[in-house]
Amino acid sequence: KNDPAPANPASSKFMTLTAGSTWNYETIDNITPGTTSYTVTSTTRDTTINGKVYHVFTNSNGNTSEYYNITDNSYYNYAELTAPLDPIEFLYLKDNVAAGGSWSQSVPVTVPGLPFPLTATVTNTVEEKGGSKVVNGITYTNVIKVKTDISVAGIPASAITTNIHSYYAPKYGQIRTESAIDINYGGVVNNSNTTTNLLSSNIP
């Protein structure tokens, strides 16, 4: 049975850790046409990373694990980001930040073809808060829309362009992400453009 999600209490957390909960996603590659469907499942396990207790989820795409932590109003995941960013502990959402507010963190970056490591600054800005969003025919309310910008020290701003928007709903977490990153620097060209949608979910 899929959650219809017509109404989300404002007090709900923007992620569910309950064991047995499932989310069915679809990622569309907008450059090389193709679609990947996968299911994320909450397990009964926790693990500690960087002093935080992370709940463990499984991803059916490649049998990989995902790790999520909620600390007060801050939401972290420890997972791979869009290439070429390395796996990090990523503060992806702060549900108490008002529209227009933002937070930033430094991220180590390894770019294929470059002989030296780089440091990116990832800035998340709350663009909209409290609105609704329809994804795969389901209306989610009290949605937070976050814009993510990436800059890299030592690289001209024109060499990296990003257009990343993520939508989060109470209880369901990520319901849609639009991610386009173009890098053209020092002979290195790396382009990605994907859209990820929550197709359905089953949360006890």
Tab-separated table of C-alpha atoms in Angstrom:
chain	number	residue	atom	x	y	z
A	1	LYS	CA	0.000	0.000	0.000
A	2	ASN	CA	1.469	3.334	-1.019
A	3	ASP	CA	1.279	6.384	1.188
A	4	PRO	CA	-0.909	8.985	-0.572
A	5	ALA	CA	0.754	11.789	1.372
A	6	PRO	CA	-2.008	14.394	1.030
A	7	ALA	CA	-1.272	15.988	4.382
A	8	ASN	CA	1.932	16.248	6.401
A	9	PRO	CA	1.920	17.598	9.970
A	10	ALA	CA	4.176	20.624	10.318
A	11	SER	CA	5.768	19.061	13.404
A	12	SER	CA	6.899	15.894	11.572
A	13	LYS	CA	10.567	15.241	10.967
A	14	PHE	CA	11.694	15.410	7.345
A	15	MET	CA	12.943	11.817	7.434
A	16	THR	CA	11.629	8.543	8.817
A	17	LEU	CA	13.988	6.066	10.480
A	18	THR	CA	11.370	3.420	11.308
A	19	ALA	CA	12.646	-0.046	10.408
A	20	GLY	CA	10.818	-1.612	7.472
A	21	SER	CA	9.950	1.696	5.808
A	22	THR	CA	10.542	1.688	2.051
A	23	TRP	CA	10.909	4.353	-0.621
A	24	ASN	CA	10.743	3.583	-4.342
A	25	TYR	CA	12.764	6.028	-6.438
A	26	GLU	CA	13.471	6.577	-10.113
A	27	THR	CA	16.535	8.442	-11.391
A	28	ILE	CA	16.432	9.764	-14.941
A	29	ASP	CA	19.687	10.502	-16.773
A	30	ASN	CA	18.981	13.576	-18.869
A	31	ILE	CA	22.240	13.393	-20.860
A	32	THR	CA	22.436	9.747	-21.856
A	33	PRO	CA	18.760	8.845	-21.817
A	34	GLY	CA	18.114	6.129	-19.313
A	35	THR	CA	16.222	5.393	-16.115
A	36	THR	CA	17.293	3.606	-12.947
A	37	SER	CA	14.691	2.411	-10.444
A	38	TYR	CA	15.640	1.418	-6.911
A	39	THR	CA	14.213	0.897	-3.445
A	40	VAL	CA	15.610	2.329	-0.209
A	41	THR	CA	14.735	0.311	2.904
A	42	SER	CA	15.211	1.241	6.553
A	43	THR	CA	16.956	-1.547	8.466
A	44	THR	CA	17.068	-2.317	12.194
A	45	ARG	CA	20.730	-1.321	12.393
A	46	ASP	CA	22.657	1.762	13.493
A	47	THR	CA	26.326	2.598	13.169
A	48	THR	CA	28.587	5.363	14.461
A	49	ILE	CA	30.377	7.691	12.034
A	50	ASN	CA	32.370	10.726	13.173
A	51	GLY	CA	30.817	10.458	16.627
A	52	LYS	CA	27.227	10.488	15.345
A	53	VAL	CA	24.813	7.568	15.413
A	54	TYR	CA	23.634	6.916	11.858
A	55	HIS	CA	20.679	4.739	10.962
A	56	VAL	CA	21.457	2.242	8.203
A	57	PHE	CA	19.366	1.948	5.047
A	58	THR	CA	19.847	-0.407	2.125
A	59	ASN	CA	19.677	0.621	-1.516
A	60	SER	CA	18.601	-2.091	-3.955
A	61	ASN	CA	20.744	-0.534	-6.693
A	62	GLY	CA	23.987	-2.440	-6.221
A	63	ASN	CA	23.070	-3.642	-2.721
A	64	THR	CA	24.712	-0.586	-1.192
A	65	SER	CA	24.109	1.012	2.200
A	66	GLU	CA	23.046	4.570	3.005
A	67	TYR	CA	23.452	6.274	6.360
A	68	TYR	CA	21.238	8.996	7.857
A	69	ASN	CA	21.364	10.944	11.107
A	70	ILE	CA	18.919	13.448	12.593
A	71	THR	CA	20.392	15.723	15.261
A	72	ASP	CA	17.795	18.216	16.496
A	73	ASN	CA	16.860	20.173	13.348
A	74	SER	CA	19.865	19.051	11.299
A	75	TYR	CA	19.839	16.155	8.836
A	76	TYR	CA	23.026	14.398	7.772
A	77	ASN	CA	23.812	11.645	5.341
A	78	TYR	CA	27.050	9.813	4.765
A	79	ALA	CA	27.088	8.726	1.166
A	80	GLU	CA	28.548	9.465	-2.231
A	81	LEU	CA	27.493	12.716	-3.815
A	82	THR	CA	27.335	13.446	-7.527
A	83	ALA	CA	30.725	12.702	-9.091
A	84	PRO	CA	33.430	13.908	-8.753
A	85	LEU	CA	32.676	14.705	-5.105
A	86	ASP	CA	34.045	12.175	-2.626
A	87	PRO	CA	31.931	10.488	0.089
A	88	ILE	CA	31.452	12.847	3.033
A	89	GLU	CA	29.293	13.548	6.025
A	90	PHE	CA	26.874	15.936	4.376
A	91	LEU	CA	24.539	18.325	6.194
A	92	TYR	CA	21.808	18.343	3.569
A	93	LEU	CA	18.910	19.937	5.466
A	94	LYS	CA	18.201	22.205	8.430
A	95	ASP	CA	14.442	22.293	8.886
A	96	ASN	CA	14.497	25.340	11.189
A	97	VAL	CA	16.186	27.646	8.664
A	98	ALA	CA	13.815	30.249	7.243
A	99	ALA	CA	13.381	30.819	3.512
A	100	GLY	CA	16.424	32.719	2.274
A	101	GLY	CA	18.692	31.268	4.954
A	102	SER	CA	21.683	29.072	4.142
A	103	TRP	CA	24.537	26.971	5.521
A	104	SER	CA	27.855	25.904	4.002
A	105	GLN	CA	30.513	23.231	4.399
A	106	SER	CA	33.831	22.317	2.816
A	107	VAL	CA	34.073	19.140	0.751
A	108	PRO	CA	37.237	17.435	-0.564
A	109	VAL	CA	37.090	16.896	-4.314
A	110	THR	CA	39.091	14.567	-6.547
A	111	VAL	CA	38.764	15.419	-10.235
A	112	PRO	CA	39.967	12.773	-12.695
A	113	GLY	CA	42.820	14.242	-14.746
A	114	LEU	CA	43.951	16.739	-12.129
A	115	PRO	CA	47.077	15.764	-10.152
A	116	PHE	CA	46.114	17.675	-6.992
A	117	PRO	CA	43.170	17.599	-4.565
A	118	LEU	CA	40.661	20.437	-4.475
A	119	THR	CA	38.344	21.825	-1.826
A	120	ALA	CA	34.783	22.665	-2.754
A	121	THR	CA	32.417	24.842	-0.784
A	122	VAL	CA	28.863	23.504	-0.849
A	123	THR	CA	26.251	26.107	0.044
A	124	ASN	CA	22.644	25.087	0.653
A	125	THR	CA	19.973	27.778	0.563
A	126	VAL	CA	16.321	27.337	1.538
A	127	GLU	CA	14.481	28.723	-1.482
A	128	GLU	CA	10.922	27.881	-0.443
A	129	LYS	CA	9.280	26.624	2.721
A	130	GLY	CA	5.767	25.470	3.532
A	131	GLY	CA	4.534	25.007	-0.028
A	132	SER	CA	3.286	21.902	-1.816
A	133	LYS	CA	4.898	19.757	-4.499
A	134	VAL	CA	3.353	17.135	-6.772
A	135	VAL	CA	5.670	14.204	-7.542
A	136	ASN	CA	4.435	11.230	-9.552
A	137	GLY	CA	0.831	12.331	-9.005
A	138	ILE	CA	1.187	12.572	-5.217
A	139	THR	CA	0.770	15.943	-3.494
A	140	TYR	CA	3.182	16.587	-0.620
A	141	THR	CA	2.646	19.551	1.696
A	142	ASN	CA	4.860	21.642	3.989
A	143	VAL	CA	7.709	21.029	1.541
A	144	ILE	CA	11.171	22.582	1.883
A	145	LYS	CA	12.979	23.392	-1.384
A	146	VAL	CA	16.762	23.647	-1.122
A	147	LYS	CA	19.141	25.027	-3.733
A	148	THR	CA	22.713	23.727	-3.677
A	149	ASP	CA	25.627	25.743	-5.089
A	150	ILE	CA	29.173	24.444	-5.454
A	151	SER	CA	32.343	26.514	-5.809
A	152	VAL	CA	35.944	25.315	-5.810
A	153	ALA	CA	38.876	27.336	-4.493
A	154	GLY	CA	41.368	28.120	-7.236
A	155	ILE	CA	38.969	27.410	-10.086
A	156	PRO	CA	37.126	30.233	-11.888
A	157	ALA	CA	33.416	30.341	-11.138
A	158	SER	CA	32.721	30.092	-14.865
A	159	ALA	CA	34.433	26.669	-14.980
A	160	ILE	CA	31.827	25.084	-12.716
A	161	THR	CA	28.118	25.602	-13.187
A	162	THR	CA	25.513	23.960	-10.996
A	163	ASN	CA	21.740	23.794	-11.027
A	164	ILE	CA	20.723	21.636	-8.092
A	165	HIS	CA	17.347	21.722	-6.358
A	166	SER	CA	16.067	19.261	-3.767
A	167	TYR	CA	12.598	18.931	-2.290
A	168	TYR	CA	11.918	17.435	1.158
A	169	ALA	CA	8.586	16.587	2.771
A	170	PRO	CA	7.822	15.713	6.405
A	171	LYS	CA	7.904	11.971	7.072
A	172	TYR	CA	9.016	11.172	3.518
A	173	GLY	CA	12.338	13.015	3.274
A	174	GLN	CA	13.631	13.523	-0.263
A	175	ILE	CA	10.791	13.501	-2.772
A	176	ARG	CA	12.569	15.040	-5.782
A	177	THR	CA	16.051	16.202	-6.735
A	178	GLU	CA	17.103	17.962	-9.938
A	179	SER	CA	20.892	17.937	-10.294
A	180	ALA	CA	22.977	19.389	-13.126
A	181	ILE	CA	26.729	19.915	-12.699
A	182	ASP	CA	29.042	20.999	-15.530
A	183	ILE	CA	32.812	21.220	-15.067
A	184	ASN	CA	35.173	22.497	-17.761
A	185	TYR	CA	38.618	23.276	-16.414
A	186	GLY	CA	42.183	22.466	-17.437
A	187	GLY	CA	41.067	20.125	-20.157
A	188	VAL	CA	38.806	18.237	-17.781
A	189	VAL	CA	35.164	18.083	-18.844
A	190	ASN	CA	32.612	16.421	-16.576
A	191	ASN	CA	28.886	16.829	-17.121
A	192	SER	CA	25.988	15.298	-15.215
A	193	ASN	CA	22.259	15.988	-15.333
A	194	THR	CA	19.804	13.788	-13.461
A	195	THR	CA	16.337	13.969	-11.964
A	196	THR	CA	15.307	11.729	-9.083
A	197	ASN	CA	11.655	11.268	-8.107
A	198	LEU	CA	9.985	9.421	-5.257
A	199	LEU	CA	7.521	7.147	-7.026
A	200	SER	CA	5.887	5.627	-3.948
A	201	SER	CA	6.591	4.741	-0.323
A	202	ASN	CA	5.407	2.457	2.433
A	203	ILE	CA	6.071	3.899	5.873
A	204	PRO	CA	4.495	2.126	8.876
